Each structure stands twice: as structure tokens, then as C-alpha cells.
CSV table of C-alpha atoms in Angstrom, one decimal:
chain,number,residue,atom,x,y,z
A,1,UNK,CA,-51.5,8.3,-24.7
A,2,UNK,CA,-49.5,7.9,-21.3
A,3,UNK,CA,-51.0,5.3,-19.1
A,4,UNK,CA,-52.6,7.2,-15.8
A,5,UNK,CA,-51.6,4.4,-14.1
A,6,UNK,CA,-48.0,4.9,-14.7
A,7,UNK,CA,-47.6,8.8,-15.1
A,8,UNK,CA,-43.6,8.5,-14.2
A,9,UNK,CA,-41.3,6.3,-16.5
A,10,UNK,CA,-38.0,5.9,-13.7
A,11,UNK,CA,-34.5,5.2,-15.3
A,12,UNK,CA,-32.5,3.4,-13.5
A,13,UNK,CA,-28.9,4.4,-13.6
A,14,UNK,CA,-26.6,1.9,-12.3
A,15,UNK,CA,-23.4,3.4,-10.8
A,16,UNK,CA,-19.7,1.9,-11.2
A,17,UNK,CA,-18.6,0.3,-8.5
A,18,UNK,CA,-16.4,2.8,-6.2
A,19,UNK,CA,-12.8,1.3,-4.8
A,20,UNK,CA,-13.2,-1.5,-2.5
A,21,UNK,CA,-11.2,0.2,0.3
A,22,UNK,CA,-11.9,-2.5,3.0
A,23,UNK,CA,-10.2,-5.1,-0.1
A,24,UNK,CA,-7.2,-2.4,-0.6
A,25,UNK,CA,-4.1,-3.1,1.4
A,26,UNK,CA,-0.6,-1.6,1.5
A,27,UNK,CA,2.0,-4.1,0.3
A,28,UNK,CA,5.5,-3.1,2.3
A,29,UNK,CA,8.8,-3.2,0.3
A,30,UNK,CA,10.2,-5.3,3.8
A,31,UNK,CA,7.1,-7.7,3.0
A,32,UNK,CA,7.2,-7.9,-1.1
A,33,UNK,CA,11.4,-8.0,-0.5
A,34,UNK,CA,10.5,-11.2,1.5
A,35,UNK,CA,8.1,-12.7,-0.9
A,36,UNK,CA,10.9,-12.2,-4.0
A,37,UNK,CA,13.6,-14.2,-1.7
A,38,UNK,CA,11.4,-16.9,-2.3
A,39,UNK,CA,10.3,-16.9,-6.0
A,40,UNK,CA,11.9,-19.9,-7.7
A,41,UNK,CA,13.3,-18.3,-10.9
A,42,UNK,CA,13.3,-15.0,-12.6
A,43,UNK,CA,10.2,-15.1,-14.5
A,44,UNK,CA,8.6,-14.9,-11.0
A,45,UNK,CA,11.0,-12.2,-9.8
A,46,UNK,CA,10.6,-10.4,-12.8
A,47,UNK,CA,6.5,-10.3,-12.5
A,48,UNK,CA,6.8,-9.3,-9.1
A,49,UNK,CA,9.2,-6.8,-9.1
A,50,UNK,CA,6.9,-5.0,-12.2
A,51,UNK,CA,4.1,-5.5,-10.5
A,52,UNK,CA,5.1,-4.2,-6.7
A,53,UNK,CA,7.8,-1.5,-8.0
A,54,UNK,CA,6.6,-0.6,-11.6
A,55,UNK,CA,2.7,-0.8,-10.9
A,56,UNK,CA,2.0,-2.7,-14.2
A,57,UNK,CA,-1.2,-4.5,-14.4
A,58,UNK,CA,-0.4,-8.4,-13.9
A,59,UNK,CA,-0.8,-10.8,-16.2
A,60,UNK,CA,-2.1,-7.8,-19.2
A,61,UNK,CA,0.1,-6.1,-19.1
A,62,UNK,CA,3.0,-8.1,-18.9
A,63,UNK,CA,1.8,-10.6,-21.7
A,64,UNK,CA,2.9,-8.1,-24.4
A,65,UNK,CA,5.6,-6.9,-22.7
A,66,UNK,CA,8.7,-7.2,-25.4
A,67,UNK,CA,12.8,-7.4,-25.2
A,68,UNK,CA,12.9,-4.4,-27.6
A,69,UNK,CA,10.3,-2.1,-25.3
A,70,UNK,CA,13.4,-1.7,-22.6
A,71,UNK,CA,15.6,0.9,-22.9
A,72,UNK,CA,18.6,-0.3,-20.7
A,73,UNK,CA,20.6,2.8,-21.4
A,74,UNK,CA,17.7,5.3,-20.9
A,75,UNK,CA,16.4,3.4,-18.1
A,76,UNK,CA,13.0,3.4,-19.4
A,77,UNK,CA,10.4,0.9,-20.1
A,78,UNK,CA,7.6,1.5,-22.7
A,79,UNK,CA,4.4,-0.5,-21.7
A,80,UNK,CA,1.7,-0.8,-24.3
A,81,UNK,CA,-2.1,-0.3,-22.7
A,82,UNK,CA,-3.7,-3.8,-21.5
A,83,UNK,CA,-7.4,-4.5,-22.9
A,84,UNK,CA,-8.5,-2.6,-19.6
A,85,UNK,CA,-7.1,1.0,-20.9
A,86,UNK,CA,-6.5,0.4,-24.3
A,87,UNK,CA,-9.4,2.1,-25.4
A,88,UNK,CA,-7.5,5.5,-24.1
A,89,UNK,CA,-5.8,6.8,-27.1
A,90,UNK,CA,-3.5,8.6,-25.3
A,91,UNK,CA,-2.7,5.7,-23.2
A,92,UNK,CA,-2.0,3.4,-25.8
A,93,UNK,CA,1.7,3.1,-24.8
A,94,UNK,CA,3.0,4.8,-21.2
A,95,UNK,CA,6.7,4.8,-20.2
A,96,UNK,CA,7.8,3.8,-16.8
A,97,UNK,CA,10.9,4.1,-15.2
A,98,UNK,CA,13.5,1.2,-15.2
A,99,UNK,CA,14.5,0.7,-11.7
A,100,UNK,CA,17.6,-0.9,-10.7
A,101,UNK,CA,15.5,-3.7,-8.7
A,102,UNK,CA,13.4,-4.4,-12.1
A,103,UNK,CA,16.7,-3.8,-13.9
A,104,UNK,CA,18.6,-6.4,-12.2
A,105,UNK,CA,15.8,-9.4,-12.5
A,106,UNK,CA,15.0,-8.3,-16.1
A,107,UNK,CA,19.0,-8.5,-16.7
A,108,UNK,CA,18.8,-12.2,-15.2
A,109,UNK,CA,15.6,-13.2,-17.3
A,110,UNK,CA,17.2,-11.7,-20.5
A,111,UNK,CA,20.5,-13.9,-20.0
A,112,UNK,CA,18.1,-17.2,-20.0
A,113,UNK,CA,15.7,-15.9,-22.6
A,114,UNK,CA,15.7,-18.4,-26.2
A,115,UNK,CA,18.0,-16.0,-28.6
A,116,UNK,CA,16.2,-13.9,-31.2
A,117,UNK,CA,13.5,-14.4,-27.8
A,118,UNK,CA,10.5,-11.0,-28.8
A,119,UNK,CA,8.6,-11.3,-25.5
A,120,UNK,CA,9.7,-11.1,-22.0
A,121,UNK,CA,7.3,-13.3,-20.9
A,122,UNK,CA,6.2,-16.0,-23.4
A,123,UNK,CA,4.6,-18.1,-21.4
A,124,UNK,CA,2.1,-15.4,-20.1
A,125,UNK,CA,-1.4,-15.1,-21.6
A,126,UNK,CA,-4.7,-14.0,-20.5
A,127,UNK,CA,-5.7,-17.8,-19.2
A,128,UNK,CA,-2.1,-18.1,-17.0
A,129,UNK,CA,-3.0,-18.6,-13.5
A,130,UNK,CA,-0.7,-16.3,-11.3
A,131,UNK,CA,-2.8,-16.7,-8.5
A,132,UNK,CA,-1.7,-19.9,-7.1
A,133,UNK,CA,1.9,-19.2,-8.0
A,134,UNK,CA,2.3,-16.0,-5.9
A,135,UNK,CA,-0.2,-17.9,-2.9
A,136,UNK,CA,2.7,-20.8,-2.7
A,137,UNK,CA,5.4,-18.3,-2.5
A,138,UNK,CA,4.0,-15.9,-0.3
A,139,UNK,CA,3.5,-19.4,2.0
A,140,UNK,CA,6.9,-19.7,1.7
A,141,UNK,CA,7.9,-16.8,2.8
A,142,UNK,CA,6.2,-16.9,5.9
A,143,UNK,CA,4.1,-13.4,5.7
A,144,UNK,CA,0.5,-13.0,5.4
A,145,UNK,CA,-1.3,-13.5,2.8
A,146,UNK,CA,-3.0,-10.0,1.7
A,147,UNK,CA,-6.6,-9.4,-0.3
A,148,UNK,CA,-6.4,-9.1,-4.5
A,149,UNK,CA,-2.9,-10.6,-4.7
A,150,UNK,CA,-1.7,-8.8,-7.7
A,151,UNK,CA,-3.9,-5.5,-8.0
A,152,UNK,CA,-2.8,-4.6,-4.3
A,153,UNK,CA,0.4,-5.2,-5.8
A,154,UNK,CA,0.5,-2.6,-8.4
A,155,UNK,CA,-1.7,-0.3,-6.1
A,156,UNK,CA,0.9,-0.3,-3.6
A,157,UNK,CA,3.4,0.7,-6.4
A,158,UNK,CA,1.3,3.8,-7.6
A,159,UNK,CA,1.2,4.8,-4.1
A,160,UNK,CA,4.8,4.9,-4.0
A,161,UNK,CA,4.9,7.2,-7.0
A,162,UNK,CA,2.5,9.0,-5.5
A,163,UNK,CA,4.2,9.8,-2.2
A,164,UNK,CA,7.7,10.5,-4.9
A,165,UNK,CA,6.0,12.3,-7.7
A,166,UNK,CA,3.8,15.2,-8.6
A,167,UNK,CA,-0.2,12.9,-8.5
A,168,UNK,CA,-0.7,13.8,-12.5
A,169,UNK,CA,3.1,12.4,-12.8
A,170,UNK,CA,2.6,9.7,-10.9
A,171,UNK,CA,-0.6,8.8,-12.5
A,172,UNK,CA,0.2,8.8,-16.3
A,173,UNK,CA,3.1,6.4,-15.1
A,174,UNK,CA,0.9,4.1,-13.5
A,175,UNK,CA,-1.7,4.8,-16.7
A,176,UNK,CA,-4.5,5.8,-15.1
A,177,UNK,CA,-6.1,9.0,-14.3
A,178,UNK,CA,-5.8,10.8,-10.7
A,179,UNK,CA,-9.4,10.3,-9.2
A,180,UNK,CA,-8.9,6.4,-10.4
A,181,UNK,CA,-5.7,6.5,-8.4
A,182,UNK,CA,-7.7,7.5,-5.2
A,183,UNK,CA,-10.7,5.7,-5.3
A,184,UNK,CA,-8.7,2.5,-6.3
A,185,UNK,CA,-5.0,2.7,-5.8
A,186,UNK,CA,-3.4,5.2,-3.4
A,187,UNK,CA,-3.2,4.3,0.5
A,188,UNK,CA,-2.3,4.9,3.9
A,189,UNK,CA,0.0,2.7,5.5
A,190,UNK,CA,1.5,3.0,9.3
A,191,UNK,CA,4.7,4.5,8.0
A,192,UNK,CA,2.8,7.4,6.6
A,193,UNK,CA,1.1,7.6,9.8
A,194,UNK,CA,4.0,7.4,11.9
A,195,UNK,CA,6.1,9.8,9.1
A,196,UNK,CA,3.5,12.4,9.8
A,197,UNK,CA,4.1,12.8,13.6
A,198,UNK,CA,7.8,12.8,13.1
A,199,UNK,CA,7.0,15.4,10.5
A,200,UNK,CA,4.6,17.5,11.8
A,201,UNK,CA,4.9,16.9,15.4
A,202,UNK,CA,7.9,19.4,16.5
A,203,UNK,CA,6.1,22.2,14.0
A,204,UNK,CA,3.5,22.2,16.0
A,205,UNK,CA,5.2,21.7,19.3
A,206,UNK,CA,7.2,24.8,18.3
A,207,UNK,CA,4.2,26.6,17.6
A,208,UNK,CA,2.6,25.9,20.7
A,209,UNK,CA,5.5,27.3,22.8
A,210,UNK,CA,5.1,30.2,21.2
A,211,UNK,CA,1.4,30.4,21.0
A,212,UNK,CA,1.7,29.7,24.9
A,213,UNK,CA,4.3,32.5,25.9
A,214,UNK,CA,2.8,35.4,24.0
A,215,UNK,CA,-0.8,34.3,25.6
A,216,UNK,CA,-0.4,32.8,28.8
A,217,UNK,CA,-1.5,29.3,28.1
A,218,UNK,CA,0.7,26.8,29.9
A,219,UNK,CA,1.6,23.3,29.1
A,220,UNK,CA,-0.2,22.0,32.0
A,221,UNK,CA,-3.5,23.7,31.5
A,222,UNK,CA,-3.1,25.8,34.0
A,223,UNK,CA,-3.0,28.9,32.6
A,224,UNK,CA,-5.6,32.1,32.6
A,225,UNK,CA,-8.3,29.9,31.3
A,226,UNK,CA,-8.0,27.5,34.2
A,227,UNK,CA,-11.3,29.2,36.2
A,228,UNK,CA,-13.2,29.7,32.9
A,229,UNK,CA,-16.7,27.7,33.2
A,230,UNK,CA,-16.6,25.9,30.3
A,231,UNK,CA,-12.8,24.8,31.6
A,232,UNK,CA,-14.7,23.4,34.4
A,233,UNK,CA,-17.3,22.1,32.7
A,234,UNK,CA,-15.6,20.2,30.5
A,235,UNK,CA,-12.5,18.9,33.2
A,236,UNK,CA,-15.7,16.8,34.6
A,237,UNK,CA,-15.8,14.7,31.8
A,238,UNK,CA,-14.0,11.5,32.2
A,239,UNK,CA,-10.2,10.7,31.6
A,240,UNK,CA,-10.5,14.8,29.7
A,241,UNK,CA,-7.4,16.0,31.8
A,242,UNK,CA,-5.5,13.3,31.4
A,243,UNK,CA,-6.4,12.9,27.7
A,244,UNK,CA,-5.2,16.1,27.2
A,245,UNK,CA,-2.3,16.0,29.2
A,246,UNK,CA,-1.0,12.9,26.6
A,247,UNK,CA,-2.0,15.0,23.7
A,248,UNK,CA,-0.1,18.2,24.8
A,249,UNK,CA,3.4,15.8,25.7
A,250,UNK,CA,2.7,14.2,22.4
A,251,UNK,CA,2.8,17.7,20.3
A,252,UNK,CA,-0.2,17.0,18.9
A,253,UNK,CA,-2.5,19.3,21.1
A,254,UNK,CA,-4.3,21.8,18.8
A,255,UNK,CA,-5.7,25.4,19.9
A,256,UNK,CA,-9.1,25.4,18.9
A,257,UNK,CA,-10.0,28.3,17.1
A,258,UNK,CA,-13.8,30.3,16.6
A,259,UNK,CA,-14.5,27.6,13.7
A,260,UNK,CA,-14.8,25.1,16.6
A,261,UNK,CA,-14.1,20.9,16.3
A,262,UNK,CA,-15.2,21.2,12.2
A,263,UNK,CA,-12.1,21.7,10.2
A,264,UNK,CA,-12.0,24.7,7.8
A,265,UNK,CA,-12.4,23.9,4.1
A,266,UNK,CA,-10.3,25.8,1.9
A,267,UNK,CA,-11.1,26.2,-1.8
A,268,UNK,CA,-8.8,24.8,-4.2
């Protein structure tokens, strides 16, 4: 019989953790190419390039990384899944491009490797301590030090595919699925920022000349709507003129339609 003083029984779900977006930070190429001037051999090359420009996962992935999984003609790499996605069947080996910058160290490692050498990284197990490696030559490169040293790393990489490749493409390289890739991997740096206004800005400038002739609307706000009360109204807020004034000279002034400040949402 159900205690009366406990007619509800509450299940507590406990929910994964989502990305940690303040943690996630955009490694530049400028920034990792300074960090790889300073590595001391080409095992560290080697980890970093795979790690900034292939998006493996560092040390996992890499400890059973083997000569024979390179395809130098093909320029391919076969990675076989970590302990973190190995229990994706369909993940179980992904293939990554060989780029010339992973090319080149790889070539270096290989020419120093023991002969009849398996894996390209012997040395590398679960218990090898990266961390402070990459902290000393990040210190002597002079740059700052950014959040979750080697996952920021490969996240930066996947973002790179991303802004390259088709997301579903660019996600089964990396081996993980899309909505993983934006809740953990894919961001925004300034050059996709700045990229956008050099992209989108003269569009829109365009389309506000010609928006503006057929309607009347001047560059200066000047135009018919110039007496309208909510015109007025709304030049009495402060710094709203010349607020606007920056935005129009900038190309980025926007006619606001009947939907009003709220975006529309379009259905996918």
C-alpha cells in the first residue's frame, strides 16, 4: 500500500553536462604555427600538428596510432576509435585526411622511428602527461596560454573542417556526431566575425541603395519618414542619430520590416 505520506515517488534524472562554452577557445593557425616553432623534436610536432590540424583526440587517440594506418600515397590516415567513441560501431575506425603539415612532421618522425618500428608513438599511453609538455612550449613561444590545452586543440581543428566541409562531412572526420560538434567543438573566432562584414557587408550596402532609390529613404535619414512621430520619438533617445548614422556608413543598417526587432524563424 502507497504511503499517504509520500503519494509522489520523483526520479531524478541527471542531465549530461552541455559544452563548457566559457572553457572553449579558438586556437589560431598564427598561434599553434608559433607553438610548433618551439617543440623540441618531432614527436611533439607530430602530436600537435594531429591534434590542431587533424582534430584527433590527444593522447587516445594517438597511442594506437600505427606506421601502417598512413597511406602516404592516398594521403589518408585511418584512426582507430579511442575508449571515448569506441563503443560506436560505426566509428570504430574514421579516416582523416593527410595534410602536407602533418605529412611533413610524420615524414620526419618516421625517418627517426626504430626499424620494423609498429606505432608512431611508442612512448604514448593513457598515463603520459602531455599537459606540462605543451604548458613549457607554449611558454616558450611567448603566446598565451589557452583553457583545456589539448581538447581546444582538436576543437579548433573540427571547426576548421567545419568552415571547409559539408557539417555531416566534417563531423565523421573528426568522429563525432554534428550536435556534439556544436555543443562541444565548433566556434567563433574574430576572423569569422570580421569575414562576415567583408562578406556580407557590400550585399547589403548594395541592397540598401536600391531599397533607398525606389522608396525614398536617404542615407542620412532624411528621407519621407523624417516628420513621422515615431521618427521623432525615437531621435530623442540618446547618441540614436549618431548610432545610426555609424551603422548606415558601416553597411550594416537593416530596414526593419512588420516582424519588428525579433528575427524571423524559418523552418528547416
Amino acid at each position: 500500500m502507497a504511503d499517504s505520506r509520500r503519494p509522489f515517488r520523483i526520479r531524478l534524472v541527471t542531465m549530461g553536462r552541455v559544452g563548457d562554452k566559457e572553457r572553449q577557445e579558438y586556437v589560431p593557425l598564427e598561434v599553434s604555427a608559433k607553438v610548433l616553432d618551439k617543440a623540441p623534436n618531432a614527436r611533439c610536432r607530430s602530436l600537435l600538428v594531429l591534434a590542431r590540424l587533424g582534430a584527433l583526440r590527444i593522447p587516445s587517440e594517438a597511442q594506437g596510432l600505427r606506421w601502417d594506418h598512413i597511406a602516404w600515397e592516398a594521403k589518408r590516415i585511418s584512426i582507430v576509435a579511442s575508449s571515448k567513441t569506441e563503443h560506436h560501431a560505426k566509428r570504430a575506425v574514421r579516416i582523416i585526411p593527410l595534410l602536407p603539415a602533418i605529412e611533413k612532421e610524420l615524414l620526419s618522425l618516421h625517418l627517426e622511428a626504430e626499424e620494423g618500428a609498429e606505432l608512431v608513438f611508442p612512448d604514448v599511453n593513457g598515463t603520459t602527461n602531455l599537459r606540462t609538455t605543451l604548458e613549457k612550449i607554449i611558454a616558450r613561444a611567448g603566446v598565451k596560454q589557452w583553457p583545456k590545452l589539448s581538447q581546444n586543440l582538436r576543437a579548433s581543428g573540427a571547426t576548421d573542417f567545419a568552415r571547409t566541409l559539408p557539417s555531416h562531412v566534417a563531423a565523421e572526420i573528426c568522429g563525432h556526431t554534428e550536435q556534439i560538434a556544436k555543443e562541444h567543438y565548433w566556434t567563433v573566432s574574430d576572423s569569422d566575425l570580421d569575414q562576415a562584414i567583408a562578406d556580407l557587408s557590400p550585399g547589403i550596402a548594395q541592397k540598401l541603395a536600391h531599397e533607398g532609390g525606389s522608396k525614398g529613404l536617404g542615407s542620412s535619414f532624411d528621407g519621407s519618414t523624417a516628420n513621422h512621430p515615431k521618427t521623432k520619438k525615437a531621435r530623442e533617445i540618446p547618441g540614436f542619430v549618431s548610432a545610426c548614422r555609424l551603422l548606415a556608413e558601416g553597411g550594416l543598417y537593416l530596414k526593419m520590416g512588420d516582424e519588428g526587432l525579433e528575427p524571423p524563424t524559418f523552418s528547416v
